[in-house]
GROMACS .gro file of N, CA and C in nm:
model
  480
    1UNK      N    1   0.085  -0.116   0.000
    1UNK     CA    2   0.000   0.000   0.000
    1UNK      C    3   0.090   0.124   0.000
    2UNK      N    4   0.062   0.216  -0.088
    2UNK     CA    5   0.142   0.338  -0.099
    2UNK      C    6   0.058   0.455  -0.050
    3UNK      N    7   0.095   0.510   0.064
    3UNK     CA    8   0.021   0.622   0.120
    3UNK      C    9   0.072   0.753   0.060
    4UNK      N   10  -0.018   0.848   0.035
    4UNK     CA   11   0.022   0.972  -0.030
    4UNK      C   12   0.093   1.072   0.062
    5UNK      N   13   0.136   1.032   0.179
    5UNK     CA   14   0.205   1.125   0.268
    5UNK      C   15   0.353   1.124   0.233
    6UNK      N   16   0.400   1.234   0.178
    6UNK     CA   17   0.538   1.239   0.130
    6UNK      C   18   0.634   1.295   0.234
    7UNK      N   19   0.584   1.331   0.350
    7UNK     CA   20   0.672   1.391   0.450
    7UNK      C   21   0.738   1.287   0.541
    8UNK      N   22   0.734   1.160   0.505
    8UNK     CA   23   0.799   1.056   0.583
    8UNK      C   24   0.710   0.989   0.686
    9UNK      N   25   0.589   1.037   0.703
    9UNK     CA   26   0.499   0.980   0.803
    9UNK      C   27   0.410   0.871   0.746
   10UNK      N   28   0.409   0.851   0.616
   10UNK     CA   29   0.321   0.752   0.555
   10UNK      C   30   0.343   0.612   0.608
   11UNK      N   31   0.469   0.570   0.615
   11UNK     CA   32   0.500   0.436   0.666
   11UNK      C   33   0.463   0.424   0.813
   12UNK      N   34   0.487   0.528   0.889
   12UNK     CA   35   0.453   0.528   1.032
   12UNK      C   36   0.302   0.512   1.050
   13UNK      N   37   0.224   0.585   0.971
   13UNK     CA   38   0.078   0.572   0.979
   13UNK      C   39   0.033   0.432   0.941
   14UNK      N   40   0.092   0.375   0.838
   14UNK     CA   41   0.055   0.240   0.795
   14UNK      C   42   0.083   0.139   0.906
   15UNK      N   43   0.197   0.151   0.971
   15UNK     CA   44   0.232   0.059   1.080
   15UNK      C   45   0.140   0.077   1.200
   16UNK      N   46   0.099   0.201   1.227
   16UNK     CA   47   0.006   0.225   1.338
   16UNK      C   48  -0.128   0.158   1.312
   17UNK      N   49  -0.180   0.175   1.191
   17UNK     CA   50  -0.309   0.113   1.157
   17UNK      C   51  -0.299  -0.039   1.164
   18UNK      N   52  -0.188  -0.095   1.116
   18UNK     CA   53  -0.168  -0.240   1.122
   18UNK      C   54  -0.165  -0.287   1.267
   19UNK      N   55  -0.093  -0.215   1.352
   19UNK     CA   56  -0.082  -0.250   1.494
   19UNK      C   57  -0.220  -0.250   1.560
   20UNK      N   58  -0.297  -0.145   1.540
   20UNK     CA   59  -0.428  -0.134   1.603
   20UNK      C   60  -0.527  -0.235   1.545
   21UNK      N   61  -0.513  -0.268   1.418
   21UNK     CA   62  -0.598  -0.370   1.356
   21UNK      C   63  -0.573  -0.506   1.420
   22UNK      N   64  -0.447  -0.539   1.442
   22UNK     CA   65  -0.413  -0.667   1.505
   22UNK      C   66  -0.461  -0.669   1.650
   23UNK      N   67  -0.448  -0.559   1.721
   23UNK     CA   68  -0.500  -0.551   1.858
   23UNK      C   69  -0.651  -0.572   1.859
   24UNK      N   70  -0.720  -0.513   1.764
   24UNK     CA   71  -0.866  -0.528   1.757
   24UNK      C   72  -0.904  -0.674   1.730
   25UNK      N   73  -0.827  -0.742   1.645
   25UNK     CA   74  -0.856  -0.883   1.619
   25UNK      C   75  -0.833  -0.967   1.745
   26UNK      N   76  -0.729  -0.935   1.821
   26UNK     CA   77  -0.704  -1.007   1.947
   26UNK      C   78  -0.823  -0.990   2.041
   27UNK      N   79  -0.871  -0.868   2.055
   27UNK     CA   80  -0.985  -0.842   2.142
   27UNK      C   81  -1.110  -0.912   2.091
   28UNK      N   82  -1.132  -0.909   1.960
   28UNK     CA   83  -1.251  -0.973   1.903
   28UNK      C   84  -1.250  -1.124   1.928
   29UNK      N   85  -1.136  -1.188   1.904
   29UNK     CA   86  -1.128  -1.332   1.927
   29UNK      C   87  -1.142  -1.365   2.076
   30UNK      N   88  -1.088  -1.281   2.162
   30UNK     CA   89  -1.099  -1.305   2.306
   30UNK      C   90  -1.246  -1.304   2.349
   31UNK      N   91  -1.317  -1.198   2.313
   31UNK     CA   92  -1.457  -1.188   2.355
   31UNK      C   93  -1.543  -1.292   2.285
   32UNK      N   94  -1.512  -1.325   2.161
   32UNK     CA   95  -1.584  -1.431   2.090
   32UNK      C   96  -1.562  -1.564   2.161
   33UNK      N   97  -1.440  -1.588   2.208
   33UNK     CA   98  -1.411  -1.711   2.282
   33UNK      C   99  -1.489  -1.718   2.412
   34UNK      N  100  -1.502  -1.606   2.482
   34UNK     CA  101  -1.581  -1.605   2.606
   34UNK      C  102  -1.727  -1.635   2.579
   35UNK      N  103  -1.779  -1.580   2.470
   35UNK     CA  104  -1.919  -1.606   2.434
   35UNK      C  105  -1.938  -1.754   2.398
   36UNK      N  106  -1.846  -1.808   2.318
   36UNK     CA  107  -1.857  -1.950   2.281
   36UNK      C  108  -1.845  -2.041   2.402
   37UNK      N  109  -1.768  -2.001   2.501
   37UNK     CA  110  -1.749  -2.085   2.620
   37UNK      C  111  -1.875  -2.094   2.704
   38UNK      N  112  -1.970  -2.004   2.682
   38UNK     CA  113  -2.097  -2.010   2.754
   38UNK      C  114  -2.184  -2.125   2.705
   39UNK      N  115  -2.152  -2.183   2.590
   39UNK     CA  116  -2.230  -2.295   2.536
   39UNK      C  117  -2.215  -2.420   2.620
   40UNK      N  118  -2.303  -2.515   2.597
   40UNK     CA  119  -2.305  -2.637   2.678
   40UNK      C  120  -2.252  -2.759   2.604
   41UNK      N  121  -2.203  -2.742   2.482
   41UNK     CA  122  -2.158  -2.858   2.405
   41UNK      C  123  -2.006  -2.864   2.400
   42UNK      N  124  -1.956  -2.984   2.370
   42UNK     CA  125  -1.811  -3.000   2.355
   42UNK      C  126  -1.760  -2.916   2.240
   43UNK      N  127  -1.841  -2.908   2.134
   43UNK     CA  128  -1.799  -2.832   2.017
   43UNK      C  129  -1.782  -2.684   2.053
   44UNK      N  130  -1.876  -2.628   2.128
   44UNK     CA  131  -1.865  -2.486   2.163
   44UNK      C  132  -1.745  -2.461   2.253
   45UNK      N  133  -1.716  -2.555   2.343
   45UNK     CA  134  -1.598  -2.539   2.429
   45UNK      C  135  -1.469  -2.549   2.347
   46UNK      N  136  -1.467  -2.640   2.251
   46UNK     CA  137  -1.349  -2.652   2.165
   46UNK      C  138  -1.328  -2.528   2.081
   47UNK      N  139  -1.439  -2.473   2.028
   47UNK     CA  140  -1.429  -2.351   1.949
   47UNK      C  141  -1.387  -2.233   2.038
   48UNK      N  142  -1.432  -2.233   2.164
   48UNK     CA  143  -1.392  -2.127   2.256
   48UNK      C  144  -1.242  -2.131   2.281
   49UNK      N  145  -1.189  -2.252   2.301
   49UNK     CA  146  -1.044  -2.266   2.322
   49UNK      C  147  -0.969  -2.219   2.199
   50UNK      N  148  -1.019  -2.256   2.080
   50UNK     CA  149  -0.953  -2.214   1.956
   50UNK      C  150  -0.956  -2.062   1.942
   51UNK      N  151  -1.069  -2.000   1.975
   51UNK     CA  152  -1.079  -1.854   1.966
   51UNK      C  153  -0.985  -1.788   2.065
   52UNK      N  154  -0.975  -1.842   2.186
   52UNK     CA  155  -0.885  -1.783   2.285
   52UNK      C  156  -0.739  -1.800   2.244
   53UNK      N  157  -0.707  -1.914   2.183
   53UNK     CA  158  -0.569  -1.932   2.135
   53UNK      C  159  -0.539  -1.837   2.020
   54UNK      N  160  -0.639  -1.815   1.933
   54UNK     CA  161  -0.619  -1.718   1.825
   54UNK      C  162  -0.599  -1.578   1.884
   55UNK      N  163  -0.675  -1.545   1.989
   55UNK     CA  164  -0.658  -1.415   2.055
   55UNK      C  165  -0.517  -1.402   2.112
   56UNK      N  166  -0.467  -1.509   2.172
   56UNK     CA  167  -0.333  -1.508   2.228
   56UNK      C  168  -0.227  -1.487   2.119
   57UNK      N  169  -0.245  -1.555   2.006
   57UNK     CA  170  -0.150  -1.538   1.895
   57UNK      C  171  -0.156  -1.396   1.838
   58UNK      N  172  -0.276  -1.342   1.822
   58UNK     CA  173  -0.289  -1.204   1.773
   58UNK      C  174  -0.230  -1.105   1.872
   59UNK      N  175  -0.246  -1.132   2.002
   59UNK     CA  176  -0.190  -1.042   2.102
   59UNK      C  177  -0.037  -1.041   2.093
   60UNK      N  178   0.023  -1.159   2.075
   60UNK     CA  179   0.169  -1.166   2.060
   60UNK      C  180   0.212  -1.093   1.933
   61UNK      N  181   0.133  -1.110   1.826
   61UNK     CA  182   0.164  -1.042   1.700
   61UNK      C  183   0.150  -0.890   1.714
   62UNK      N  184   0.054  -0.846   1.796
   62UNK     CA  185   0.036  -0.701   1.815
   62UNK      C  186   0.155  -0.640   1.887
   63UNK      N  187   0.218  -0.716   1.976
   63UNK     CA  188   0.339  -0.666   2.043
   63UNK      C  189   0.450  -0.643   1.940
   64UNK      N  190   0.461  -0.735   1.843
   64UNK     CA  191   0.562  -0.718   1.738
   64UNK      C  192   0.529  -0.599   1.649
   65UNK      N  193   0.400  -0.582   1.618
   65UNK     CA  194   0.358  -0.468   1.535
   65UNK      C  195   0.382  -0.336   1.609
   66UNK      N  196   0.361  -0.335   1.739
   66UNK     CA  197   0.388  -0.216   1.821
   66UNK      C  198   0.536  -0.181   1.814
   67UNK      N  199   0.620  -0.282   1.826
   67UNK     CA  200   0.765  -0.260   1.819
   67UNK      C  201   0.806  -0.207   1.682
   68UNK      N  202   0.746  -0.262   1.576
   68UNK     CA  203   0.777  -0.214   1.440
   68UNK      C  204   0.735  -0.068   1.424
   69UNK      N  205   0.619  -0.034   1.479
   69UNK     CA  206   0.572   0.105   1.473
   69UNK      C  207   0.668   0.199   1.545
   70UNK      N  208   0.711   0.161   1.664
   70UNK     CA  209   0.796   0.248   1.744
   70UNK      C  210   0.937   0.262   1.688
   71UNK      N  211   0.985   0.162   1.616
   71UNK     CA  212   1.120   0.170   1.560
   71UNK      C  213   1.123   0.235   1.422
   72UNK      N  214   1.005   0.254   1.361
   72UNK     CA  215   1.000   0.321   1.231
   72UNK      C  216   1.029   0.470   1.251
   73UNK      N  217   1.092   0.530   1.151
   73UNK     CA  218   1.123   0.673   1.159
   73UNK      C  219   0.998   0.755   1.139
   74UNK      N  220   0.978   0.860   1.210
   74UNK     CA  221   1.056   0.907   1.324
   74UNK      C  222   1.032   0.817   1.445
   75UNK      N  223   1.140   0.788   1.518
   75UNK     CA  224   1.135   0.696   1.631
   75UNK      C  225   1.041   0.748   1.739
   76UNK      N  226   0.978   0.654   1.808
   76UNK     CA  227   0.890   0.692   1.919
   76UNK      C  228   0.909   0.592   2.033
   77UNK      N  229   0.869   0.634   2.152
   77UNK     CA  230   0.882   0.546   2.267
   77UNK      C  231   0.770   0.443   2.267
   78UNK      N  232   0.797   0.328   2.327
   78UNK     CA  233   0.695   0.226   2.342
   78UNK      C  234   0.606   0.267   2.459
   79UNK      N  235   0.479   0.300   2.432
   79UNK     CA  236   0.393   0.349   2.540
   79UNK      C  237   0.353   0.237   2.634
   80UNK      N  238   0.329   0.269   2.761
   80UNK     CA  239   0.280   0.166   2.851
   80UNK      C  240   0.136   0.129   2.813
   81UNK      N  241   0.100   0.005   2.840
   81UNK     CA  242  -0.036  -0.038   2.810
   81UNK      C  243  -0.133   0.035   2.902
   82UNK      N  244  -0.250   0.070   2.850
   82UNK     CA  245  -0.351   0.135   2.930
   82UNK      C  246  -0.487   0.100   2.871
   83UNK      N  247  -0.590   0.124   2.946
   83UNK     CA  248  -0.726   0.101   2.899
   83UNK      C  249  -0.755  -0.045   2.872
   84UNK      N  250  -0.823  -0.069   2.764
   84UNK     CA  251  -0.867  -0.204   2.729
   84UNK      C  252  -0.750  -0.298   2.708
   85UNK      N  253  -0.645  -0.254   2.642
   85UNK     CA  254  -0.533  -0.344   2.614
   85UNK      C  255  -0.456  -0.378   2.741
   86UNK      N  256  -0.457  -0.292   2.840
   86UNK     CA  257  -0.394  -0.327   2.968
   86UNK      C  258  -0.471  -0.442   3.032
   87UNK      N  259  -0.602  -0.431   3.029
   87UNK     CA  260  -0.688  -0.536   3.083
   87UNK      C  261  -0.669  -0.666   3.005
   88UNK      N  262  -0.673  -0.656   2.872
   88UNK     CA  263  -0.662  -0.777   2.789
   88UNK      C  264  -0.523  -0.839   2.796
   89UNK      N  265  -0.420  -0.758   2.819
   89UNK     CA  266  -0.284  -0.815   2.828
   89UNK      C  267  -0.272  -0.908   2.948
   90UNK      N  268  -0.354  -0.886   3.048
   90UNK     CA  269  -0.355  -0.976   3.164
   90UNK      C  270  -0.451  -1.092   3.144
   91UNK      N  271  -0.566  -1.065   3.083
   91UNK     CA  272  -0.671  -1.166   3.072
   91UNK      C  273  -0.647  -1.268   2.962
   92UNK      N  274  -0.599  -1.226   2.846
   92UNK     CA  275  -0.586  -1.319   2.733
   92UNK      C  276  -0.494  -1.436   2.767
   93UNK      N  277  -0.369  -1.413   2.811
   93UNK     CA  278  -0.284  -1.529   2.841
   93UNK      C  279  -0.338  -1.616   2.955
   94UNK      N  280  -0.393  -1.551   3.058
   94UNK     CA  281  -0.444  -1.626   3.173
   94UNK      C  282  -0.564  -1.713   3.135
   95UNK      N  283  -0.662  -1.653   3.068
   95UNK     CA  284  -0.782  -1.729   3.030
   95UNK      C  285  -0.751  -1.836   2.926
   96UNK      N  286  -0.661  -1.806   2.833
   96UNK     CA  287  -0.625  -1.905   2.732
   96UNK      C  288  -0.560  -2.026   2.796
   97UNK      N  289  -0.464  -2.003   2.884
   97UNK     CA  290  -0.396  -2.118   2.945
   97UNK      C  291  -0.490  -2.199   3.033
   98UNK      N  292  -0.581  -2.132   3.104
   98UNK     CA  293  -0.673  -2.208   3.190
   98UNK      C  294  -0.773  -2.289   3.107
   99UNK      N  295  -0.824  -2.232   2.998
   99UNK     CA  296  -0.920  -2.306   2.913
   99UNK      C  297  -0.851  -2.422   2.842
  100UNK      N  298  -0.728  -2.402   2.798
  100UNK     CA  299  -0.655  -2.511   2.732
  100UNK      C  300  -0.630  -2.622   2.832
  101UNK      N  301  -0.593  -2.586   2.953
  101UNK     CA  302  -0.565  -2.687   3.056
  101UNK      C  303  -0.693  -2.766   3.089
  102UNK      N  304  -0.806  -2.697   3.100
  102UNK     CA  305  -0.933  -2.763   3.131
  102UNK      C  306  -0.974  -2.858   3.019
  103UNK      N  307  -0.954  -2.816   2.894
  103UNK     CA  308  -1.001  -2.895   2.780
  103UNK      C  309  -0.892  -2.981   2.717
  104UNK      N  310  -0.778  -2.993   2.782
  104UNK     CA  311  -0.666  -3.069   2.724
  104UNK      C  312  -0.705  -3.214   2.696
  105UNK      N  313  -0.781  -3.273   2.784
  105UNK     CA  314  -0.818  -3.413   2.764
  105UNK      C  315  -0.918  -3.431   2.650
  106UNK      N  316  -0.990  -3.325   2.613
  106UNK     CA  317  -1.089  -3.337   2.507
  106UNK      C  318  -1.031  -3.314   2.367
  107UNK      N  319  -0.935  -3.225   2.356
  107UNK     CA  320  -0.886  -3.185   2.225
  107UNK      C  321  -0.734  -3.188   2.221
  108UNK      N  322  -0.682  -3.227   2.107
  108UNK     CA  323  -0.536  -3.219   2.090
  108UNK      C  324  -0.502  -3.075   2.051
  109UNK      N  325  -0.381  -3.032   2.080
  109UNK     CA  326  -0.337  -2.894   2.051
  109UNK      C  327  -0.346  -2.865   1.901
  110UNK      N  328  -0.305  -2.961   1.819
  110UNK     CA  329  -0.305  -2.938   1.674
  110UNK      C  330  -0.447  -2.919   1.623
  111UNK      N  331  -0.540  -2.999   1.673
  111UNK     CA  332  -0.677  -2.989   1.626
  111UNK      C  333  -0.738  -2.854   1.663
  112UNK      N  334  -0.708  -2.808   1.781
  112UNK     CA  335  -0.763  -2.679   1.825
  112UNK      C  336  -0.708  -2.566   1.740
  113UNK      N  337  -0.578  -2.567   1.714
  113UNK     CA  338  -0.517  -2.458   1.638
  113UNK      C  339  -0.570  -2.452   1.495
  114UNK      N  340  -0.604  -2.568   1.438
  114UNK     CA  341  -0.653  -2.569   1.300
  114UNK      C  342  -0.796  -2.521   1.289
  115UNK      N  343  -0.871  -2.526   1.397
  115UNK     CA  344  -1.014  -2.498   1.387
  115UNK      C  345  -1.053  -2.365   1.451
  116UNK      N  346  -0.968  -2.266   1.443
  116UNK     CA  347  -1.005  -2.135   1.498
  116UNK      C  348  -1.130  -2.086   1.426
  117UNK      N  349  -1.234  -2.052   1.501
  117UNK     CA  350  -1.360  -2.014   1.436
  117UNK      C  351  -1.349  -1.879   1.367
  118UNK      N  352  -1.431  -1.862   1.266
  118UNK     CA  353  -1.436  -1.731   1.201
  118UNK      C  354  -1.519  -1.638   1.289
  119UNK      N  355  -1.483  -1.514   1.287
  119UNK     CA  356  -1.556  -1.416   1.366
  119UNK      C  357  -1.690  -1.387   1.299
  120UNK      N  358  -1.795  -1.367   1.378
  120UNK     CA  359  -1.924  -1.333   1.317
  120UNK      C  360  -1.916  -1.196   1.250
  121UNK      N  361  -1.994  -1.179   1.146
  121UNK     CA  362  -1.995  -1.053   1.073
  121UNK      C  363  -2.117  -0.973   1.117
  122UNK      N  364  -2.094  -0.875   1.203
  122UNK     CA  365  -2.204  -0.794   1.254
  122UNK      C  366  -2.226  -0.673   1.163
  123UNK      N  367  -2.352  -0.637   1.148
  123UNK     CA  368  -2.383  -0.514   1.075
  123UNK      C  369  -2.342  -0.396   1.162
  124UNK      N  370  -2.302  -0.290   1.098
  124UNK     CA  371  -2.263  -0.171   1.174
  124UNK      C  372  -2.384  -0.113   1.245
  125UNK      N  373  -2.365  -0.076   1.370
  125UNK     CA  374  -2.474  -0.020   1.448
  125UNK      C  375  -2.496   0.127   1.414
  126UNK      N  376  -2.390   0.196   1.376
  126UNK     CA  377  -2.402   0.338   1.345
  126UNK      C  378  -2.388   0.360   1.196
  127UNK      N  379  -2.475   0.440   1.144
  127UNK     CA  380  -2.466   0.476   1.003
  127UNK      C  381  -2.445   0.627   0.996
  128UNK      N  382  -2.347   0.671   0.919
  128UNK     CA  383  -2.322   0.815   0.913
  128UNK      C  384  -2.433   0.889   0.839
  129UNK      N  385  -2.463   1.008   0.887
  129UNK     CA  386  -2.560   1.093   0.819
  129UNK      C  387  -2.493   1.156   0.698
  130UNK      N  388  -2.575   1.187   0.597
  130UNK     CA  389  -2.521   1.260   0.484
  130UNK      C  390  -2.479   1.398   0.532
  131UNK      N  391  -2.368   1.446   0.479
  131UNK     CA  392  -2.316   1.574   0.523
  131UNK      C  393  -2.272   1.654   0.402
  132UNK      N  394  -2.316   1.777   0.396
  132UNK     CA  395  -2.274   1.868   0.290
  132UNK      C  396  -2.187   1.975   0.353
  133UNK      N  397  -2.076   2.002   0.289
  133UNK     CA  398  -1.987   2.107   0.337
  133UNK      C  399  -2.056   2.242   0.322
  134UNK      N  400  -2.036   2.332   0.418
  134UNK     CA  401  -2.095   2.465   0.404
  134UNK      C  402  -2.025   2.542   0.292
  135UNK      N  403  -2.092   2.646   0.246
  135UNK     CA  404  -2.032   2.727   0.140
  135UNK      C  405  -1.910   2.800   0.196
  136UNK      N  406  -1.819   2.833   0.109
  136UNK     CA  407  -1.696   2.900   0.149
  136UNK      C  408  -1.728   3.045   0.182
  137UNK      N  409  -1.681   3.089   0.297
  137UNK     CA  410  -1.703   3.226   0.341
  137UNK      C  411  -1.622   3.320   0.252
  138UNK      N  412  -1.678   3.437   0.217
  138UNK     CA  413  -1.606   3.531   0.129
  138UNK      C  414  -1.469   3.574   0.182
  139UNK      N  415  -1.448   3.568   0.312
  139UNK     CA  416  -1.318   3.610   0.366
  139UNK      C  417  -1.207   3.514   0.324
  140UNK      N  418  -1.243   3.395   0.275
  140UNK     CA  419  -1.142   3.300   0.228
  140UNK      C  420  -1.105   3.323   0.082
  141UNK      N  421  -1.168   3.418   0.019
  141UNK     CA  422  -1.139   3.450  -0.119
  141UNK      C  423  -0.993   3.493  -0.130
  142UNK      N  424  -0.921   3.441  -0.226
  142UNK     CA  425  -0.778   3.468  -0.240
  142UNK      C  426  -0.748   3.616  -0.260
  143UNK      N  427  -0.835   3.686  -0.332
  143UNK     CA  428  -0.813   3.829  -0.353
  143UNK      C  429  -0.818   3.905  -0.221
  144UNK      N  430  -0.914   3.871  -0.137
  144UNK     CA  431  -0.926   3.940  -0.007
  144UNK      C  432  -0.804   3.911   0.080
  145UNK      N  433  -0.753   3.792   0.075
  145UNK     CA  434  -0.636   3.756   0.156
  145UNK      C  435  -0.514   3.832   0.106
  146UNK      N  436  -0.495   3.837  -0.027
  146UNK     CA  437  -0.379   3.905  -0.084
  146UNK      C  438  -0.384   4.056  -0.062
  147UNK      N  439  -0.502   4.116  -0.067
  147UNK     CA  440  -0.514   4.260  -0.049
  147UNK      C  441  -0.508   4.299   0.098
  148UNK      N  442  -0.522   4.202   0.186
  148UNK     CA  443  -0.521   4.233   0.329
  148UNK      C  444  -0.653   4.284   0.379
  149UNK      N  445  -0.762   4.252   0.308
  149UNK     CA  446  -0.893   4.295   0.356
  149UNK      C  447  -0.924   4.230   0.489
  150UNK      N  448  -0.995   4.303   0.568
  150UNK     CA  449  -1.033   4.255   0.700
  150UNK      C  450  -1.154   4.165   0.685
  151UNK      N  451  -1.156   4.055   0.762
  151UNK     CA  452  -1.270   3.964   0.759
  151UNK      C  453  -1.393   4.030   0.817
  152UNK      N  454  -1.511   3.974   0.790
  152UNK     CA  455  -1.636   4.034   0.833
  152UNK      C  456  -1.656   4.026   0.984
  153UNK      N  457  -1.579   3.943   1.053
  153UNK     CA  458  -1.596   3.931   1.198
  153UNK      C  459  -1.497   4.019   1.274
  154UNK      N  460  -1.424   4.106   1.207
  154UNK     CA  461  -1.329   4.195   1.273
  154UNK      C  462  -1.371   4.340   1.254
  155UNK      N  463  -1.340   4.420   1.352
  155UNK     CA  464  -1.362   4.564   1.343
  155UNK      C  465  -1.249   4.621   1.259
  156UNK      N  466  -1.276   4.723   1.176
  156UNK     CA  467  -1.175   4.770   1.082
  156UNK      C  468  -1.049   4.820   1.148
  157UNK      N  469  -1.055   4.876   1.265
  157UNK     CA  470  -0.936   4.925   1.332
  157UNK      C  471  -0.858   4.813   1.403
  158UNK      N  472  -0.918   4.696   1.417
  158UNK     CA  473  -0.857   4.583   1.489
  158UNK      C  474  -0.771   4.501   1.394
  159UNK      N  475  -0.641   4.492   1.420
  159UNK     CA  476  -0.550   4.417   1.333
  159UNK      C  477  -0.488   4.301   1.410
  160UNK      N  478  -0.564   4.213   1.461
  160UNK     CA  479  -0.515   4.101   1.542
  160UNK      C  480  -0.403   4.030   1.480
   0.00000   0.00000   0.00000
């Protein structure tokens, strides 16, 4: 993907979006796994374990994406985790290991990893309203700017 930012920030923006996308997938698989674990069948428990393992893998991948973002020019510091990702950084590994341990006798590790469930496709809850840009105010006219005309919201003697 070639971003039109020529000031050197294009790659940094691309890496940031990739990092946050991977974090979002980790969160989605984690919560999907918790929902699946509420089921009463062996299949739902197996799918829950697979979803939690996928969340764990995406979380590990998001750490790598974060590092790639921070080492890209211009360099930035690795921020401390906060908010949702701070919570998930503690919960994902803990819940994944406990669910795998509980279901170890039911499923082999290879079978679980191969059957990570697809995430459900939810319709967007919010739909944007149509928006029309307002007309350009006459003070933005290039002639007025070049001549030094005062805008309509200023008093003529006021030269802020």
